Coordinates of C-alpha atoms in Angstrom, one line a residue:
Chain A
X1 CA 19.7 11.9 4.7
X2 CA 17.8 14.9 3.6
X3 CA 19.3 14.7 0.3
X4 CA 17.8 12.0 -0.7
X5 CA 14.0 13.3 0.2
X6 CA 15.0 15.9 -2.4
X7 CA 16.4 13.8 -5.5
X8 CA 12.6 11.8 -5.2
X9 CA 11.2 15.5 -5.3
X10 CA 12.9 16.3 -7.6
X11 CA 12.5 13.1 -10.2
X12 CA 8.6 12.9 -8.7
X13 CA 6.4 14.1 -11.6
X14 CA 4.1 16.6 -9.8
X15 CA 1.7 17.8 -12.9
X16 CA 0.4 14.3 -13.4
X17 CA -1.4 14.3 -10.1
X18 CA -4.7 16.0 -9.3
X19 CA -6.3 16.3 -6.0
X20 CA -9.6 15.3 -5.8
X21 CA -12.2 15.9 -3.5
X22 CA -12.9 13.4 -0.8
X23 CA -15.8 12.9 1.2
X24 CA -15.8 10.2 4.6
X25 CA -19.0 9.0 5.3
X26 CA -18.8 7.7 8.7
X27 CA -20.6 5.2 10.6
X28 CA -21.3 1.9 12.9
X29 CA -22.5 -1.4 11.3
X30 CA -25.7 -0.8 9.2
X31 CA -26.3 2.5 10.0
X32 CA -26.7 2.9 6.4
X33 CA -23.2 4.0 4.5
X34 CA -23.8 1.8 1.0
X35 CA -27.0 2.8 0.8
X36 CA -26.0 6.5 1.0
X37 CA -23.1 6.4 -0.6
X38 CA -24.9 4.4 -3.8
X39 CA -26.7 7.1 -4.5
X40 CA -24.2 9.3 -4.4
X41 CA -21.9 7.7 -6.2
X42 CA -24.3 7.3 -9.2
X43 CA -25.3 10.5 -9.6
X44 CA -21.5 12.0 -10.3
X45 CA -21.5 8.9 -12.8
X46 CA -19.0 6.3 -12.4
X47 CA -16.1 8.2 -14.6
X48 CA -16.1 10.8 -11.7
X49 CA -15.8 8.9 -8.4
X50 CA -14.1 6.1 -6.7
X51 CA -15.4 4.9 -3.7
X52 CA -13.4 2.6 -1.4
X53 CA -14.3 0.9 2.2
X54 CA -11.5 1.8 4.8
X55 CA -13.1 -1.9 6.6
X56 CA -10.3 -3.3 4.3
X57 CA -8.1 -2.5 6.0
X58 CA -9.0 -5.4 9.1
X59 CA -5.2 -7.0 10.6
X60 CA -7.2 -9.9 10.9
X61 CA -9.0 -12.3 8.6
X62 CA -12.4 -13.4 11.0
X63 CA -10.7 -16.9 11.6
X64 CA -8.1 -15.0 13.8
X65 CA -10.7 -11.9 15.2
X66 CA -12.1 -15.3 17.0
X67 CA -9.1 -15.7 19.5
X68 CA -8.8 -11.3 20.0
X69 CA -9.5 -9.9 23.0
X70 CA -11.9 -7.3 20.8
X71 CA -14.2 -6.8 18.0
X72 CA -13.2 -5.4 14.3
X73 CA -14.6 -2.2 14.9
X74 CA -11.2 -1.5 17.7
X75 CA -8.6 0.4 15.8
X76 CA -5.8 -2.3 17.0
X77 CA -7.7 -4.4 14.7
X78 CA -6.9 -2.5 12.2
X79 CA -4.3 -1.6 10.1
X80 CA -5.0 2.4 11.1
X81 CA -1.5 4.3 10.7
X82 CA -1.9 2.4 6.7
X83 CA -5.3 3.9 6.5
X84 CA -3.9 7.1 7.0
X85 CA -1.0 7.0 5.1
X86 CA -3.5 5.5 2.0
X87 CA -6.0 8.3 2.3
X88 CA -3.5 10.9 2.6
X89 CA -1.8 9.6 -1.0
X90 CA -5.8 9.3 -2.1
X91 CA -5.7 12.7 -1.2
X92 CA -2.9 14.0 -3.1
X93 CA -3.8 12.3 -6.3
X94 CA -1.9 9.3 -5.9
X95 CA -2.7 5.4 -6.6
X96 CA -2.7 2.9 -3.5
X97 CA -2.7 -0.9 -3.8
X98 CA -5.9 -1.1 -1.5
X99 CA -5.5 -3.8 1.1
X100 CA -8.8 -6.1 0.2
X101 CA -11.8 -8.1 3.4
X102 CA -13.7 -10.7 1.7
X103 CA -17.2 -9.9 4.0
X104 CA -18.7 -13.3 2.2
X105 CA -15.6 -15.6 3.1
X106 CA -14.1 -13.4 6.0
X107 CA -10.9 -13.2 4.2
X108 CA -7.8 -11.0 3.6
X109 CA -7.4 -11.6 0.0
X110 CA -5.2 -9.6 -2.5
X111 CA -5.0 -6.1 -2.9
X112 CA -6.4 -4.3 -5.2
X113 CA -5.2 -1.0 -7.5
X114 CA -7.0 1.9 -6.7
X115 CA -7.0 5.3 -8.9
X116 CA -8.1 8.6 -7.4
X117 CA -10.8 10.2 -9.7
X118 CA -12.3 13.5 -9.4
X119 CA -14.3 12.7 -6.2
X120 CA -13.2 10.1 -3.4
X121 CA -16.0 8.8 -1.4
X122 CA -14.7 6.9 1.5
X123 CA -17.1 5.0 4.0
X124 CA -16.7 2.4 7.0
X125 CA -16.4 2.3 10.3
X126 CA -13.1 4.4 11.0
X127 CA -12.9 7.1 8.3
X128 CA -13.1 10.3 10.8
X129 CA -10.9 8.3 13.9
X130 CA -7.6 10.4 13.4
X131 CA -6.8 13.8 13.2
X132 CA -4.6 12.4 10.4
X133 CA -7.2 10.7 8.4
X134 CA -9.8 13.7 8.7
X135 CA -7.1 15.8 7.6
X136 CA -7.3 13.9 4.3
X137 CA -11.2 15.1 3.8
X138 CA -13.0 18.0 2.3
X139 CA -16.5 16.7 3.8
X140 CA -16.9 14.2 6.7
X141 CA -21.0 12.9 6.8
X142 CA -21.7 10.5 10.0
X143 CA -24.5 8.1 10.0
X144 CA -26.6 8.2 13.3
X145 CA -30.0 5.9 13.4
X146 CA -31.0 5.6 16.7
X147 CA -29.4 2.3 17.8
X148 CA -33.1 0.2 17.7
X149 CA -33.6 1.3 14.2
X150 CA -29.7 0.3 13.3
X151 CA -30.2 -3.1 15.0
X152 CA -33.2 -4.1 12.8
X153 CA -30.9 -3.4 9.9
X154 CA -28.2 -4.8 10.9
X155 CA -30.3 -8.7 12.0
X156 CA -31.7 -7.9 8.7
X157 CA -29.0 -7.2 6.3
X158 CA -26.7 -10.0 8.2
X159 CA -29.3 -13.1 8.7
X160 CA -30.1 -12.1 4.3
X161 CA -27.1 -11.5 3.1
X162 CA -24.5 -13.2 5.6
X163 CA -25.7 -16.2 6.8
X164 CA -25.9 -16.0 10.4
X165 CA -29.0 -16.4 12.6
X166 CA -30.4 -13.6 14.1
X167 CA -29.1 -14.8 18.0
X168 CA -25.5 -14.6 16.3
X169 CA -26.3 -11.1 15.1
X170 CA -27.8 -10.2 18.5
X171 CA -24.4 -11.5 20.3
X172 CA -22.6 -10.1 18.1
X173 CA -24.0 -6.3 18.4
X174 CA -23.5 -6.9 22.4
X175 CA -20.2 -7.6 21.7
X176 CA -19.4 -4.7 19.9
X177 CA -21.4 -2.1 22.2
X178 CA -18.5 -1.0 24.3
X179 CA -16.0 -0.5 21.4
X180 CA -18.4 1.4 19.4
X181 CA -19.2 3.6 22.4
X182 CA -15.5 4.0 22.5
X183 CA -14.7 4.1 18.9
X184 CA -17.4 4.6 16.6
X185 CA -19.7 7.2 18.0
X186 CA -17.5 10.0 18.6
X187 CA -16.3 10.5 15.5
X188 CA -19.8 12.2 15.1
X189 CA -17.7 14.8 17.4
X190 CA -15.8 15.2 13.9
X191 CA -18.7 15.4 11.3
X192 CA -19.8 18.7 9.1
X193 CA -23.3 16.7 8.3
X194 CA -24.9 14.1 11.0
X195 CA -27.8 11.8 9.0
X196 CA -30.3 10.2 11.9
X197 CA -33.2 8.9 10.1
X198 CA -35.9 7.5 12.4
X199 CA -39.0 7.1 12.3
X200 CA -42.1 9.6 11.3
X201 CA -43.8 10.8 14.2
X202 CA -46.1 9.1 15.4
X203 CA -45.2 6.1 13.1
X204 CA -43.4 3.4 13.9
X205 CA -43.6 0.7 12.5
X206 CA -40.1 1.1 10.6
X207 CA -40.0 -1.7 8.1
X208 CA -42.8 -0.3 6.3
X209 CA -43.6 3.3 6.8
X210 CA -41.4 6.1 5.4
X211 CA -38.4 7.2 7.8
X212 CA -37.9 10.8 8.0
X213 CA -34.5 12.3 8.3
X214 CA -32.8 14.2 10.3
X215 CA -29.7 16.5 8.9
X216 CA -27.3 18.4 11.4
X217 CA -25.2 20.7 9.1
X218 CA -22.5 21.7 11.4
X219 CA -20.9 25.7 10.9
X220 CA -17.9 23.6 9.6
X221 CA -18.9 24.0 6.0
X222 CA -20.9 26.5 4.7
X223 CA -24.6 25.5 3.7
X224 CA -25.7 29.3 2.9
X225 CA -27.2 28.8 -0.8
X226 CA -29.0 25.4 0.4
X227 CA -30.2 27.3 3.2
X228 CA -32.2 29.8 1.3
X229 CA -33.4 27.5 -1.3
X230 CA -34.7 25.6 1.1
X231 CA -36.6 28.4 2.7
X232 CA -38.5 29.3 -0.1
X233 CA -39.7 26.0 -1.1
X234 CA -41.3 23.1 -0.1
X235 CA -41.6 23.8 3.6
X236 CA -43.9 20.9 4.0
X237 CA -41.3 18.4 3.0
X238 CA -38.0 20.4 4.9
X239 CA -38.1 22.1 7.6
X240 CA -34.6 24.3 9.0
X241 CA -34.8 25.0 12.0
X242 CA -31.7 26.4 14.5
X243 CA -31.0 24.4 17.6
X244 CA -27.9 23.4 19.4
X245 CA -26.7 20.0 18.6
X246 CA -27.1 17.3 21.6
X247 CA -22.9 19.3 22.3
X248 CA -24.5 22.7 22.8
X249 CA -23.1 23.6 19.5
X250 CA -25.4 25.8 17.0
X251 CA -26.1 24.0 13.8
X252 CA -28.8 23.9 11.3
X253 CA -31.3 21.0 11.3
X254 CA -32.8 20.2 8.8
X255 CA -35.7 18.1 9.1
X256 CA -37.3 16.1 6.0
X257 CA -41.2 14.4 6.7
X258 CA -41.0 11.4 6.1
X259 CA -44.7 11.8 4.7
X260 CA -44.6 15.0 2.8
X261 CA -46.3 14.7 -0.3
X262 CA -44.6 12.8 -2.7
X263 CA -45.0 15.2 -5.1
X264 CA -43.9 18.1 -3.0
X265 CA -40.8 15.7 -1.9
X266 CA -39.9 15.9 -5.4
X267 CA -40.4 19.3 -6.1
X268 CA -37.3 19.8 -3.7
X269 CA -35.8 17.1 -5.3
X270 CA -35.1 18.5 -8.5
X271 CA -34.8 22.2 -6.9
X272 CA -31.3 20.7 -5.5
X273 CA -30.5 18.6 -8.5
X274 CA -30.7 21.6 -10.9
X275 CA -28.1 23.3 -8.7
X276 CA -25.7 20.9 -8.8
X277 CA -24.9 21.2 -12.5
X278 CA -25.1 17.5 -13.1
X279 CA -26.9 17.9 -16.6
X280 CA -30.6 16.8 -17.5
X281 CA -30.6 13.8 -15.1
X282 CA -33.2 12.5 -13.5
X283 CA -32.9 12.4 -9.5
X284 CA -36.0 10.2 -8.6
X285 CA -34.4 7.4 -11.1
X286 CA -31.2 8.1 -9.3
X287 CA -31.5 8.8 -5.8
X288 CA -33.5 7.3 -3.2
X289 CA -33.4 3.2 -3.3
X290 CA -33.2 1.5 0.3
X291 CA -32.8 -1.5 -2.6
X292 CA -35.5 -4.4 -2.6
X293 CA -36.9 -2.6 -5.2
X294 CA -38.0 0.0 -2.6
X295 CA -37.1 4.0 -2.7
X296 CA -37.3 6.7 0.2
X297 CA -37.7 10.5 -0.8
X298 CA -35.8 11.1 2.0
X299 CA -32.5 9.1 1.6
X300 CA -33.1 11.0 -2.2
X301 CA -32.7 14.6 -0.6
X302 CA -30.2 13.2 1.9
X303 CA -28.3 12.6 -0.9
X304 CA -29.1 15.8 -2.6
X305 CA -28.2 17.5 0.4
X306 CA -24.3 16.0 0.7
X307 CA -24.0 16.1 -3.7
X308 CA -24.5 19.8 -3.2
X309 CA -22.0 19.9 0.0
X310 CA -19.1 17.9 -2.2
X311 CA -20.2 20.1 -5.5
X312 CA -18.8 23.2 -3.8
X313 CA -16.0 21.8 -2.6
X314 CA -14.3 21.6 -5.8
Chain B
X1 CA -6.8 22.3 -2.0
X2 CA -3.1 22.9 -0.9
X3 CA -4.4 24.5 2.6
X4 CA -5.6 20.2 2.6
X5 CA -2.0 19.5 1.9
X6 CA -0.8 21.7 5.0
X7 CA -3.1 20.2 7.0
X8 CA -1.9 16.8 6.9
X9 CA 1.3 17.7 6.7
X10 CA 0.5 19.9 10.0
X11 CA -1.1 16.9 11.3
X12 CA 2.2 14.3 10.4
X13 CA 4.5 13.6 13.5
X14 CA 7.8 13.7 11.7
X15 CA 9.2 12.4 14.8
X16 CA 9.2 9.3 14.3
X17 CA 10.4 8.7 10.8
X18 CA 14.1 7.5 10.8
X19 CA 15.1 7.6 7.5
X20 CA 17.0 3.6 7.1
X21 CA 20.3 3.6 4.9
X22 CA 18.3 1.5 1.4
X23 CA 20.5 -0.5 -0.9
X24 CA 18.8 -2.5 -4.2
X25 CA 20.6 -5.8 -5.0
X26 CA 19.3 -5.9 -8.8
X27 CA 19.6 -8.6 -11.3
X28 CA 17.4 -11.4 -13.7
X29 CA 16.0 -14.4 -12.4
X30 CA 18.4 -16.9 -10.6
X31 CA 21.6 -14.3 -10.4
X32 CA 21.9 -14.9 -6.5
X33 CA 20.2 -12.2 -5.6
X34 CA 19.2 -14.2 -2.2
X35 CA 21.7 -15.8 -1.7
X36 CA 23.9 -12.6 -1.6
X37 CA 21.4 -10.7 0.6
X38 CA 21.3 -13.4 3.0
X39 CA 24.6 -13.1 4.3
X40 CA 24.2 -9.1 4.1
X41 CA 21.3 -9.1 6.5
X42 CA 22.6 -12.2 9.0
X43 CA 25.6 -9.6 9.5
X44 CA 23.7 -7.0 10.1
X45 CA 21.7 -9.1 12.5
X46 CA 17.8 -9.5 11.7
X47 CA 16.5 -6.4 14.4
X48 CA 18.4 -4.1 11.8
X49 CA 17.0 -5.3 9.0
X50 CA 13.8 -5.3 6.9
X51 CA 14.3 -6.9 3.4
X52 CA 11.8 -7.1 0.9
X53 CA 11.5 -8.8 -2.5
X54 CA 10.3 -6.1 -5.4
X55 CA 9.0 -9.0 -7.5
X56 CA 5.9 -9.2 -4.9
X57 CA 4.6 -6.9 -6.9
X58 CA 3.0 -8.4 -9.7
X59 CA 0.0 -7.4 -11.1
X60 CA -0.8 -10.7 -11.9
X61 CA -0.8 -14.3 -10.4
X62 CA 0.8 -17.0 -12.4
X63 CA -2.7 -18.2 -13.8
X64 CA -3.4 -14.7 -15.2
X65 CA 0.0 -14.3 -16.6
X66 CA -0.5 -17.2 -19.1
X67 CA -2.4 -15.5 -21.4
X68 CA -0.8 -12.0 -21.5
X69 CA 2.0 -11.0 -23.9
X70 CA 4.7 -10.3 -22.1
X71 CA 6.7 -12.0 -19.1
X72 CA 7.0 -11.7 -15.4
X73 CA 9.8 -9.6 -16.2
X74 CA 8.1 -7.1 -18.0
X75 CA 7.6 -3.8 -16.6
X76 CA 3.8 -4.2 -17.6
X77 CA 3.7 -7.1 -15.5
X78 CA 4.6 -5.1 -12.3
X79 CA 2.7 -2.1 -10.5
X80 CA 5.8 0.1 -11.0
X81 CA 4.2 3.0 -9.6
X82 CA 3.0 1.6 -6.5
X83 CA 6.7 -0.2 -5.9
X84 CA 7.6 3.3 -6.5
X85 CA 5.6 4.9 -4.0
X86 CA 6.3 2.2 -1.7
X87 CA 10.5 2.4 -1.7
X88 CA 10.2 6.1 -1.5
X89 CA 7.8 5.8 2.0
X90 CA 10.3 2.9 3.0
X91 CA 13.0 5.8 2.4
X92 CA 11.9 8.2 4.3
X93 CA 11.1 5.8 7.2
X94 CA 7.2 5.0 6.7
X95 CA 5.6 1.5 6.8
X96 CA 4.4 0.1 3.9
X97 CA 1.6 -2.7 3.3
X98 CA 3.3 -4.8 1.2
X99 CA 1.8 -7.2 -1.5
X100 CA 2.9 -10.7 -1.5
X101 CA 3.3 -13.1 -4.2
X102 CA 3.5 -16.9 -3.2
X103 CA 6.6 -18.1 -5.3
X104 CA 5.1 -21.8 -4.4
X105 CA 1.4 -21.2 -5.8
X106 CA 2.1 -18.8 -8.2
X107 CA -0.6 -16.8 -6.2
X108 CA -1.2 -13.5 -5.1
X109 CA -2.4 -13.1 -1.5
X110 CA -3.1 -11.2 1.8
X111 CA -0.3 -8.4 2.0
X112 CA 1.9 -7.8 4.9
X113 CA 3.3 -4.7 7.3
X114 CA 6.6 -4.0 6.5
X115 CA 8.3 -1.3 9.0
X116 CA 11.8 0.1 7.9
X117 CA 14.5 -1.2 10.3
X118 CA 18.1 1.0 10.2
X119 CA 18.6 -1.0 6.9
X120 CA 16.7 -1.9 4.1
X121 CA 17.9 -4.5 1.0
X122 CA 15.1 -4.0 -1.9
X123 CA 16.2 -7.6 -3.7
X124 CA 14.6 -8.0 -6.8
X125 CA 14.1 -8.0 -10.8
X126 CA 13.2 -4.6 -11.0
X127 CA 14.6 -2.4 -8.4
X128 CA 16.8 0.7 -10.7
X129 CA 14.2 0.0 -13.2
X130 CA 13.2 3.7 -12.4
X131 CA 14.4 7.7 -12.2
X132 CA 12.6 7.4 -8.9
X133 CA 13.1 3.7 -7.5
X134 CA 16.7 4.6 -7.9
X135 CA 16.3 8.2 -6.2
X136 CA 15.6 6.0 -3.0
X137 CA 18.8 3.8 -2.5
X138 CA 22.2 4.9 -1.2
X139 CA 24.2 1.7 -2.3
X140 CA 22.8 -0.4 -5.6
X141 CA 24.2 -3.3 -7.0
X142 CA 23.5 -5.2 -10.0
X143 CA 24.6 -9.0 -10.0
X144 CA 25.7 -9.7 -13.5
X145 CA 26.9 -13.7 -13.6
X146 CA 27.4 -15.2 -17.5
X147 CA 24.4 -15.9 -18.7
X148 CA 25.9 -19.6 -19.2
X149 CA 25.9 -20.2 -15.3
X150 CA 22.8 -17.8 -14.4
X151 CA 20.8 -20.5 -17.0
X152 CA 22.6 -23.8 -14.6
X153 CA 21.5 -22.1 -11.6
X154 CA 18.1 -21.2 -12.6
X155 CA 17.7 -24.3 -13.8
X156 CA 18.4 -26.2 -10.9
X157 CA 16.4 -23.9 -8.5
X158 CA 13.8 -24.3 -10.3
X159 CA 13.6 -28.1 -11.2
X160 CA 14.5 -28.8 -7.3
X161 CA 12.4 -25.8 -5.5
X162 CA 9.8 -24.9 -7.5
X163 CA 8.7 -28.2 -9.3
X164 CA 9.7 -27.8 -12.9
X165 CA 11.0 -30.0 -15.6
X166 CA 14.4 -28.9 -17.0
X167 CA 12.6 -28.2 -20.5
X168 CA 9.9 -25.9 -19.0
X169 CA 12.6 -23.8 -17.5
X170 CA 14.9 -23.6 -20.4
X171 CA 11.1 -22.9 -22.8
X172 CA 11.0 -19.9 -20.3
X173 CA 14.5 -18.2 -20.3
X174 CA 13.9 -18.4 -23.8
X175 CA 10.3 -16.5 -23.6
X176 CA 12.0 -14.1 -21.1
X177 CA 15.1 -13.7 -22.8
X178 CA 14.1 -10.5 -24.9
X179 CA 12.6 -8.9 -21.8
X180 CA 15.7 -10.2 -19.5
X181 CA 17.7 -7.6 -22.4
X182 CA 15.1 -4.5 -22.5
X183 CA 14.5 -4.0 -18.8
X184 CA 16.6 -5.9 -16.7
X185 CA 20.2 -5.8 -18.0
X186 CA 19.9 -1.8 -18.6
X187 CA 19.9 -1.9 -14.8
X188 CA 23.9 -2.7 -14.8
X189 CA 24.2 0.8 -15.7
X190 CA 22.7 2.2 -12.2
X191 CA 24.6 0.0 -9.8
X192 CA 27.4 1.2 -7.6
X193 CA 28.7 -2.1 -7.7
X194 CA 28.4 -5.0 -10.4
X195 CA 29.2 -8.4 -9.0
X196 CA 29.8 -11.0 -11.7
X197 CA 31.0 -14.6 -10.4
X198 CA 32.6 -17.0 -13.1
X199 CA 35.0 -20.2 -12.5
X200 CA 38.3 -19.1 -11.4
X201 CA 40.9 -19.5 -14.8
X202 CA 40.8 -22.6 -16.0
X203 CA 38.2 -24.0 -14.5
X204 CA 34.9 -24.5 -16.3
X205 CA 33.2 -27.4 -14.0
X206 CA 30.8 -24.9 -11.6
X207 CA 28.7 -27.0 -10.3
X208 CA 31.6 -28.4 -8.0
X209 CA 34.9 -25.9 -8.6
X210 CA 34.6 -22.6 -6.2
X211 CA 34.2 -19.4 -8.4
X212 CA 36.1 -16.4 -8.9
X213 CA 34.5 -13.1 -8.2
X214 CA 34.6 -9.7 -10.4
X215 CA 33.5 -6.6 -8.3
X216 CA 32.6 -3.1 -10.5
X217 CA 33.6 -0.6 -8.2
X218 CA 32.0 2.7 -9.8
X219 CA 33.0 5.9 -9.0
X220 CA 29.4 6.4 -7.8
X221 CA 30.3 5.8 -4.6
X222 CA 33.3 6.0 -1.9
X223 CA 35.6 3.3 -1.8
X224 CA 38.2 4.8 -0.6
X225 CA 39.1 3.6 2.3
X226 CA 38.2 0.2 1.6
X227 CA 40.9 0.4 -2.0
X228 CA 43.8 0.7 0.7
X229 CA 43.8 -2.1 2.8
X230 CA 42.7 -4.2 0.0
X231 CA 45.9 -3.1 -2.0
X232 CA 47.6 -3.4 1.6
X233 CA 47.0 -7.3 2.9
X234 CA 45.8 -10.5 0.9
X235 CA 47.6 -10.0 -2.5
X236 CA 47.0 -13.8 -3.2
X237 CA 43.2 -13.4 -2.7
X238 CA 42.2 -10.2 -4.1
X239 CA 43.4 -8.1 -6.5
X240 CA 42.6 -4.6 -7.7
X241 CA 43.0 -3.0 -10.7
X242 CA 41.8 0.0 -12.8
X243 CA 39.9 -0.6 -15.6
X244 CA 37.0 0.6 -17.8
X245 CA 34.0 -0.9 -18.0
X246 CA 32.6 -2.3 -20.6
X247 CA 30.6 1.2 -21.2
X248 CA 34.1 2.3 -21.2
X249 CA 33.9 4.3 -17.4
X250 CA 36.9 3.8 -15.3
X251 CA 36.4 1.2 -12.5
X252 CA 38.0 0.0 -10.1
X253 CA 37.7 -4.1 -10.4
X254 CA 38.4 -6.3 -7.7
X255 CA 39.3 -9.7 -8.7
X256 CA 38.8 -12.2 -5.7
X257 CA 40.2 -15.4 -6.5
X258 CA 38.4 -19.1 -6.2
X259 CA 41.0 -20.6 -6.1
X260 CA 43.2 -18.4 -3.5
X261 CA 44.3 -20.2 -0.3
X262 CA 41.0 -20.5 2.3
X263 CA 43.5 -19.2 5.2
X264 CA 44.0 -16.0 3.0
X265 CA 41.2 -15.1 2.0
X266 CA 40.0 -15.8 6.1
X267 CA 42.2 -13.1 6.9
X268 CA 41.5 -10.6 4.5
X269 CA 37.0 -11.2 5.5
X270 CA 38.5 -10.5 9.2
X271 CA 40.6 -7.5 8.6
X272 CA 37.4 -6.2 6.4
X273 CA 35.2 -7.1 9.2
X274 CA 37.1 -5.8 12.3
X275 CA 36.6 -2.2 9.7
X276 CA 32.7 -2.8 9.9
X277 CA 31.8 -2.0 14.0
X278 CA 29.5 -5.2 14.0
X279 CA 31.1 -6.4 17.1
X280 CA 33.0 -9.7 17.8
X281 CA 30.7 -11.3 14.8
X282 CA 32.6 -14.6 13.4
X283 CA 32.0 -13.4 9.5
X284 CA 33.0 -17.4 8.8
X285 CA 30.2 -18.5 10.1
X286 CA 27.9 -15.4 9.2
X287 CA 28.4 -15.3 5.9
X288 CA 29.5 -17.3 2.2
X289 CA 26.8 -19.3 2.9
X290 CA 25.6 -20.6 -0.9
X291 CA 23.1 -23.6 0.4
X292 CA 23.1 -27.4 0.5
X293 CA 25.9 -26.9 3.5
X294 CA 28.4 -25.0 1.0
X295 CA 30.2 -22.1 1.2
X296 CA 32.0 -20.2 -0.7
X297 CA 34.7 -17.3 0.2
X298 CA 34.5 -15.4 -3.0
X299 CA 30.8 -14.5 -1.9
X300 CA 32.1 -14.0 1.6
X301 CA 34.3 -11.3 0.5
X302 CA 31.6 -9.9 -1.6
X303 CA 29.1 -9.3 0.8
X304 CA 31.7 -7.9 3.0
X305 CA 32.4 -5.0 0.2
X306 CA 28.9 -4.8 0.2
X307 CA 28.7 -4.4 4.0
X308 CA 31.6 -2.2 4.3
X309 CA 29.7 0.2 1.8
X310 CA 26.4 -0.2 3.3
X311 CA 27.2 0.6 7.0
X312 CA 29.8 4.0 5.4
X313 CA 26.2 5.1 4.6
X314 CA 24.8 5.8 7.9

């Protein structure tokens, strides 16, 4: 019945659908996805951004998962085909009725209407999992903290916010490790920007000292303008080097020093911000919030670099 | 970003999607949609049929609706745009994650995966509401019992199955009447087959006497083969007349007599069944079930006429 496709095609109102810029923020559990996303969304402004989390595409609730031989990280534990479909719909400017997974209760609840605004930020465990999901994005970011740090973050968050004991979280991390290796970490290869927070060299106490960050800027998107700017200013804050990534591919590695003088770091932030065309907003007030009233200059610079690419994709 | 559409298009696997035959069973609350649908689905066999109810696309739960100036019949009370989208997806052979409205509790619950089989039956209040939903169907049926009978059916069902009092149901019917007139009944004009059950002439006691049925077979789909068959046999059971429908358009009106001798009626049923290519099944065992262990010969013939059109659409 190809006539039916034509009938539908003729009936659809194409004029109303504006295609948004789509960005993926992928990474393992507690890798910092929500923290990174929050500042980016705040900088763009609520009226221009739609944020979704693809962990809502869980196929089973927490109770049902207890009887299954795989964890929430496994594609079989998620409606991957529906996730692909919904990302395509958003990427072509159409609304979706998105499933909702309640992290507090572990239950699947009533779905919610999501309409794509100018920018759509898609965070979660598996946004870069398939060829089809990847085709939906303009920019893909992968968060890649060292495992030791991610585990600290996960224990801290799940104990504080989700009511688990430390031992429960550690056991869950063990249980998830094979699926992290099989399904989550391979997404790194498909990112345009890989973000690696780590303690500044010679500083190990991660919970209190400022983190440095290494941004791998892959040749899959253009970084030219930004590269020039960063070479010009703030060399005590950021350093750009040509290296080979762990898979042998040439990348620009942008190192942001956690211990750079705050004033210099903020000068760099203001310089990037002024390129973005976001108006007179204050990057210091908007970016870098790591929760609990604390701030990270290197997070702020990371958010600015992602914003720079995002806004250039329009 | 038209390049993104091309990327998605190239990545999609078109080979796996078979387009199903889509049939709409539309009509007001308690018009007999589920009763008609059940026999049709049973005749085709569970492995070939997907049935959905578009009343699941309610935007608000029962509690929320209490504060609203419209009823569940109003398009504003439903995710019409999502219903359109999901019908298009099913019509092109793709799965959907369908919202679920629980009629018992009046709550919206977790959505469910629906994969289109060879035939998709879509029943509900508004499946023929928009030009785009209508473009998705191969056959559209509208159930149009006289209001007096529909009210009896609704009172009887909602009291027995949904725990309302008679007065509550009557009040709800009053409240819904303007929206029935504005949104439900206009769908009749877009049906290929209009089904009107009514007491046999001279028999008024609807709760016990067999109902007759009038089937308006609109020229929007071909009815030729069936017409010949019906003219040939069973003229005491069915009668075909050329009339003008209430909107002035010429139609074949197929009258099925509620008081026809059962043996003759079943002969007609077997004759139509044997045209359908559904194998050696027994139409009497499969069709005509009106619940409570009772059977209607005219319902069985109605189901066979719909099946005949459905199977010819493949």
